[in-house]
Coordinates of C-alpha atoms in Angstrom, one line a residue:
Chain A
S16 CA 0.0 0.0 0.0
Q17 CA 1.2 3.5 -0.6
Q18 CA 2.3 5.6 2.3
G19 CA 2.0 9.0 0.7
E20 CA -1.0 10.3 -1.2
E21 CA -0.7 13.5 -3.3
D22 CA -3.4 16.0 -3.8
P23 CA -4.4 17.1 -6.4
Q24 CA -3.7 14.3 -8.8
A25 CA -3.4 16.9 -11.6
L26 CA -2.9 20.6 -11.6
S27 CA -2.9 23.1 -14.5
I28 CA -1.7 26.7 -14.1
Q29 CA -0.4 29.6 -16.1
E30 CA 3.3 30.5 -16.1
G31 CA 4.1 32.9 -13.3
E32 CA 1.5 31.5 -10.9
N33 CA 2.2 29.5 -7.8
A34 CA 1.6 25.8 -7.7
T35 CA 0.8 24.0 -4.4
M36 CA 0.8 20.3 -4.0
N37 CA -0.1 18.3 -0.9
C38 CA 1.0 15.0 0.4
S39 CA -0.6 13.0 3.2
Y40 CA 0.9 9.9 4.9
K41 CA -0.2 7.3 7.4
T42 CA 2.5 6.3 9.7
S43 CA 5.3 8.1 11.6
I44 CA 8.3 9.1 9.5
N45 CA 11.9 10.0 9.8
N46 CA 11.8 12.4 6.9
L47 CA 9.8 13.3 3.8
Q48 CA 11.3 14.0 0.4
W49 CA 9.9 15.5 -2.8
Y50 CA 10.9 14.3 -6.3
R51 CA 10.2 15.5 -9.8
Q52 CA 9.8 13.3 -12.8
N53 CA 9.7 14.7 -16.3
S54 CA 7.8 12.7 -18.8
G55 CA 9.6 9.5 -19.7
R56 CA 12.5 10.2 -17.4
G57 CA 13.7 9.0 -14.0
L58 CA 13.1 10.8 -10.7
V59 CA 15.1 13.8 -9.6
H60 CA 15.5 14.6 -5.9
L61 CA 14.2 18.1 -5.1
I62 CA 14.2 18.6 -1.3
L63 CA 14.2 16.7 1.9
I64 CA 12.5 17.8 5.2
R65 CA 13.2 16.0 8.4
S66 CA 10.5 15.1 10.9
N67 CA 11.7 17.8 13.4
E68 CA 11.5 20.6 10.7
R69 CA 8.4 22.6 9.9
E70 CA 9.5 24.5 6.8
K71 CA 12.3 24.4 4.3
H72 CA 13.2 26.5 1.2
S73 CA 15.3 25.7 -1.8
G74 CA 15.2 28.4 -4.6
R75 CA 11.6 28.6 -5.8
L76 CA 10.6 25.6 -3.7
R77 CA 9.0 25.8 -0.3
V78 CA 8.1 22.7 1.6
T79 CA 6.2 22.5 4.9
L80 CA 5.6 19.5 7.1
D81 CA 2.9 19.1 9.7
T82 CA 3.6 15.8 11.6
S83 CA 0.5 16.2 13.7
K84 CA -1.6 16.1 10.6
K85 CA 0.8 13.8 8.8
S86 CA 0.9 16.1 5.8
S87 CA 3.3 18.1 3.7
S88 CA 3.0 20.7 1.0
L89 CA 5.2 21.7 -1.8
L90 CA 4.9 25.2 -3.1
I91 CA 6.6 26.2 -6.4
T92 CA 6.6 30.0 -6.8
A93 CA 6.6 31.9 -10.1
S94 CA 6.2 28.7 -12.0
R95 CA 7.8 28.2 -15.4
A96 CA 6.9 26.0 -18.4
A97 CA 9.9 23.9 -17.5
D98 CA 8.3 23.0 -14.2
T99 CA 5.8 20.8 -16.1
A100 CA 6.3 17.4 -14.6
S101 CA 5.0 14.9 -12.1
Y102 CA 5.8 15.5 -8.5
F103 CA 6.1 12.8 -5.9
C104 CA 6.4 12.8 -2.1
A105 CA 8.3 9.9 -0.5
T106 CA 8.7 8.9 3.1
D107 CA 10.9 6.6 5.0
G108 CA 10.5 5.2 8.5
D109 CA 8.1 2.5 7.5
N110 CA 10.7 0.3 6.0
A111 CA 14.1 -1.1 7.0
G112 CA 17.1 0.9 6.0
N113 CA 16.7 3.8 3.6
M114 CA 14.0 2.5 1.4
L115 CA 11.3 5.0 0.4
T116 CA 7.6 4.7 0.0
F117 CA 6.2 6.9 -2.8
G118 CA 2.8 8.5 -3.3
G119 CA 0.9 8.4 -6.6
G120 CA 2.1 11.9 -7.6
T121 CA 0.7 15.2 -8.8
R122 CA 0.9 15.9 -12.5
L123 CA 1.6 19.6 -12.9
M124 CA 1.2 21.4 -16.2
V125 CA 2.4 25.0 -16.5
K126 CA 1.1 26.7 -19.6
P127 CA 3.3 29.4 -21.2
Chain B
N3 CA 30.5 9.7 -12.9
A4 CA 27.8 8.1 -15.0
G5 CA 25.6 7.8 -11.9
V6 CA 22.9 5.1 -12.1
T7 CA 22.6 3.4 -15.4
Q8 CA 20.0 0.9 -16.6
T9 CA 19.8 -1.3 -19.6
P10 CA 17.9 -1.9 -21.7
K11 CA 15.8 1.2 -22.1
F12 CA 12.9 -0.7 -23.6
Q13 CA 12.0 -4.4 -23.9
V14 CA 9.2 -6.4 -25.3
L15 CA 8.7 -9.9 -23.9
K16 CA 6.2 -12.7 -24.5
T17 CA 4.4 -14.2 -21.6
G18 CA 6.6 -16.9 -20.0
Q19 CA 9.9 -15.5 -21.2
S20 CA 12.6 -14.6 -18.8
M21 CA 15.0 -11.7 -18.8
T22 CA 17.3 -9.6 -16.7
L23 CA 17.2 -5.9 -16.2
Q24 CA 20.6 -4.5 -15.6
C25 CA 21.4 -1.7 -13.1
A26 CA 24.9 -0.3 -12.3
Q27 CA 26.2 2.6 -10.3
D28 CA 29.7 4.0 -10.1
M29 CA 29.2 6.1 -6.9
N30 CA 30.3 3.3 -4.5
H31 CA 26.8 3.3 -3.0
E32 CA 25.9 0.6 -0.5
Y33 CA 22.2 0.8 -0.9
M34 CA 20.5 -0.2 -4.2
S35 CA 16.8 -0.9 -4.9
W36 CA 14.4 -1.6 -7.6
Y37 CA 11.0 0.0 -8.1
R38 CA 8.2 -0.4 -10.5
Q39 CA 6.0 2.4 -11.7
D40 CA 2.6 1.7 -13.2
P41 CA 0.6 4.3 -15.2
G42 CA -0.6 7.2 -13.0
M43 CA 0.9 5.7 -9.9
G44 CA 3.8 6.2 -7.7
L45 CA 6.7 3.8 -7.3
R46 CA 6.5 0.5 -5.5
L47 CA 9.5 -1.2 -4.0
I48 CA 10.3 -4.6 -5.4
H49 CA 13.6 -5.6 -3.8
Y50 CA 16.5 -3.8 -2.2
S51 CA 20.0 -4.5 -1.1
V52 CA 22.0 -3.0 1.8
G53 CA 25.3 -4.2 0.5
A54 CA 27.0 -6.8 -1.6
G55 CA 25.7 -10.2 -0.8
I56 CA 22.6 -8.9 1.0
T57 CA 19.2 -8.5 -0.5
D58 CA 15.6 -8.3 0.9
Q59 CA 12.1 -8.1 -0.4
G60 CA 10.1 -4.9 -0.8
E61 CA 6.4 -4.3 -1.2
V62 CA 5.9 -6.3 -4.5
P63 CA 8.6 -9.0 -4.8
N64 CA 6.6 -11.8 -6.4
G65 CA 7.9 -12.8 -9.8
Y66 CA 11.2 -11.1 -9.4
N67 CA 14.6 -12.2 -8.2
V68 CA 17.7 -10.2 -7.4
S69 CA 21.3 -10.7 -6.5
R70 CA 24.1 -8.4 -5.4
S71 CA 27.5 -10.0 -6.1
T72 CA 29.3 -6.7 -6.4
T73 CA 28.7 -3.2 -4.9
E74 CA 28.2 -1.8 -8.4
D75 CA 25.6 -4.1 -9.9
F76 CA 22.1 -5.0 -8.9
P77 CA 20.3 -7.0 -11.6
L78 CA 16.6 -7.7 -11.5
R79 CA 15.4 -11.0 -13.0
L80 CA 12.0 -11.8 -14.3
L81 CA 11.7 -15.6 -14.1
S82 CA 8.5 -16.0 -16.2
A83 CA 7.2 -12.8 -17.5
A84 CA 3.5 -12.0 -17.1
P85 CA 1.4 -9.2 -18.6
S86 CA 0.9 -7.8 -15.1
Q87 CA 4.6 -7.1 -15.1
T88 CA 4.2 -4.5 -17.8
S89 CA 5.6 -1.4 -16.2
V90 CA 8.5 1.0 -16.0
Y91 CA 11.3 -0.2 -13.8
F92 CA 13.6 2.2 -11.9
C93 CA 16.8 1.3 -10.1
A94 CA 18.0 3.6 -7.4
S95 CA 21.1 3.8 -5.1
S96 CA 22.2 5.8 -2.1
Y97 CA 25.4 6.0 -0.2
S98 CA 24.3 4.7 3.1
D99 CA 21.3 3.8 5.3
R100 CA 21.5 7.0 7.3
V101 CA 18.1 8.6 7.7
G102 CA 17.5 11.1 4.9
E103 CA 20.2 10.0 2.6
T104 CA 19.2 11.0 -1.0
Q105 CA 18.5 8.3 -3.5
Y106 CA 19.7 8.6 -7.0
F107 CA 17.5 7.1 -9.7
G108 CA 18.3 5.6 -13.1
P109 CA 16.5 6.6 -16.3
G110 CA 14.2 3.6 -16.2
T111 CA 13.5 0.5 -18.3
R112 CA 10.1 0.3 -20.0
L113 CA 8.9 -3.3 -20.2
L114 CA 6.0 -4.6 -22.2
V115 CA 4.8 -8.1 -21.7
L116 CA 2.5 -9.5 -24.4

């Protein structure tokens, strides 16, 4: 079963707008990561937030984590057409070692 | 460094055939894993390895075998392919089992089983 569930499943916005994607999970975690996947390509790691952190920034990315609600959000500010991709959250803490459990992803389309 | 490489990029099999998906990394990573991604879904863990000679099952291991004879290579074997194994397969590696270690993914292998 999937640990993380992204919401919405698909999102379409205009270039320059902000995009917000949410992720919910079921069990306690050590950390939560966000990945991007361009069509037909492998995953690229974007950002990691630890369970004792509430907010983290990386360039145009802002991630929040609410462990009491078991949820996280990824905000992409001033979106660009090149941000068009699928975005996945992944958690660990539910498996041995460093293996991640992925959600179903949010498909983001940024229209020029 | 080449990072994580996977071959082939695309494969068509008939039901019952066997094949091996290759995965290699040149970053001296201890951890390697195999995921499958079905249309519109996230990744599900098939098998993983915490080091040479050590493997373990993930969420969906049935129908797949793995071995880890070297640190660099982690092949995934389909013993008798079934249409349900049509998917995109990703191999990943990371340096250690420390919490929060970033995983590096290969470009994927698209498998179609007829």
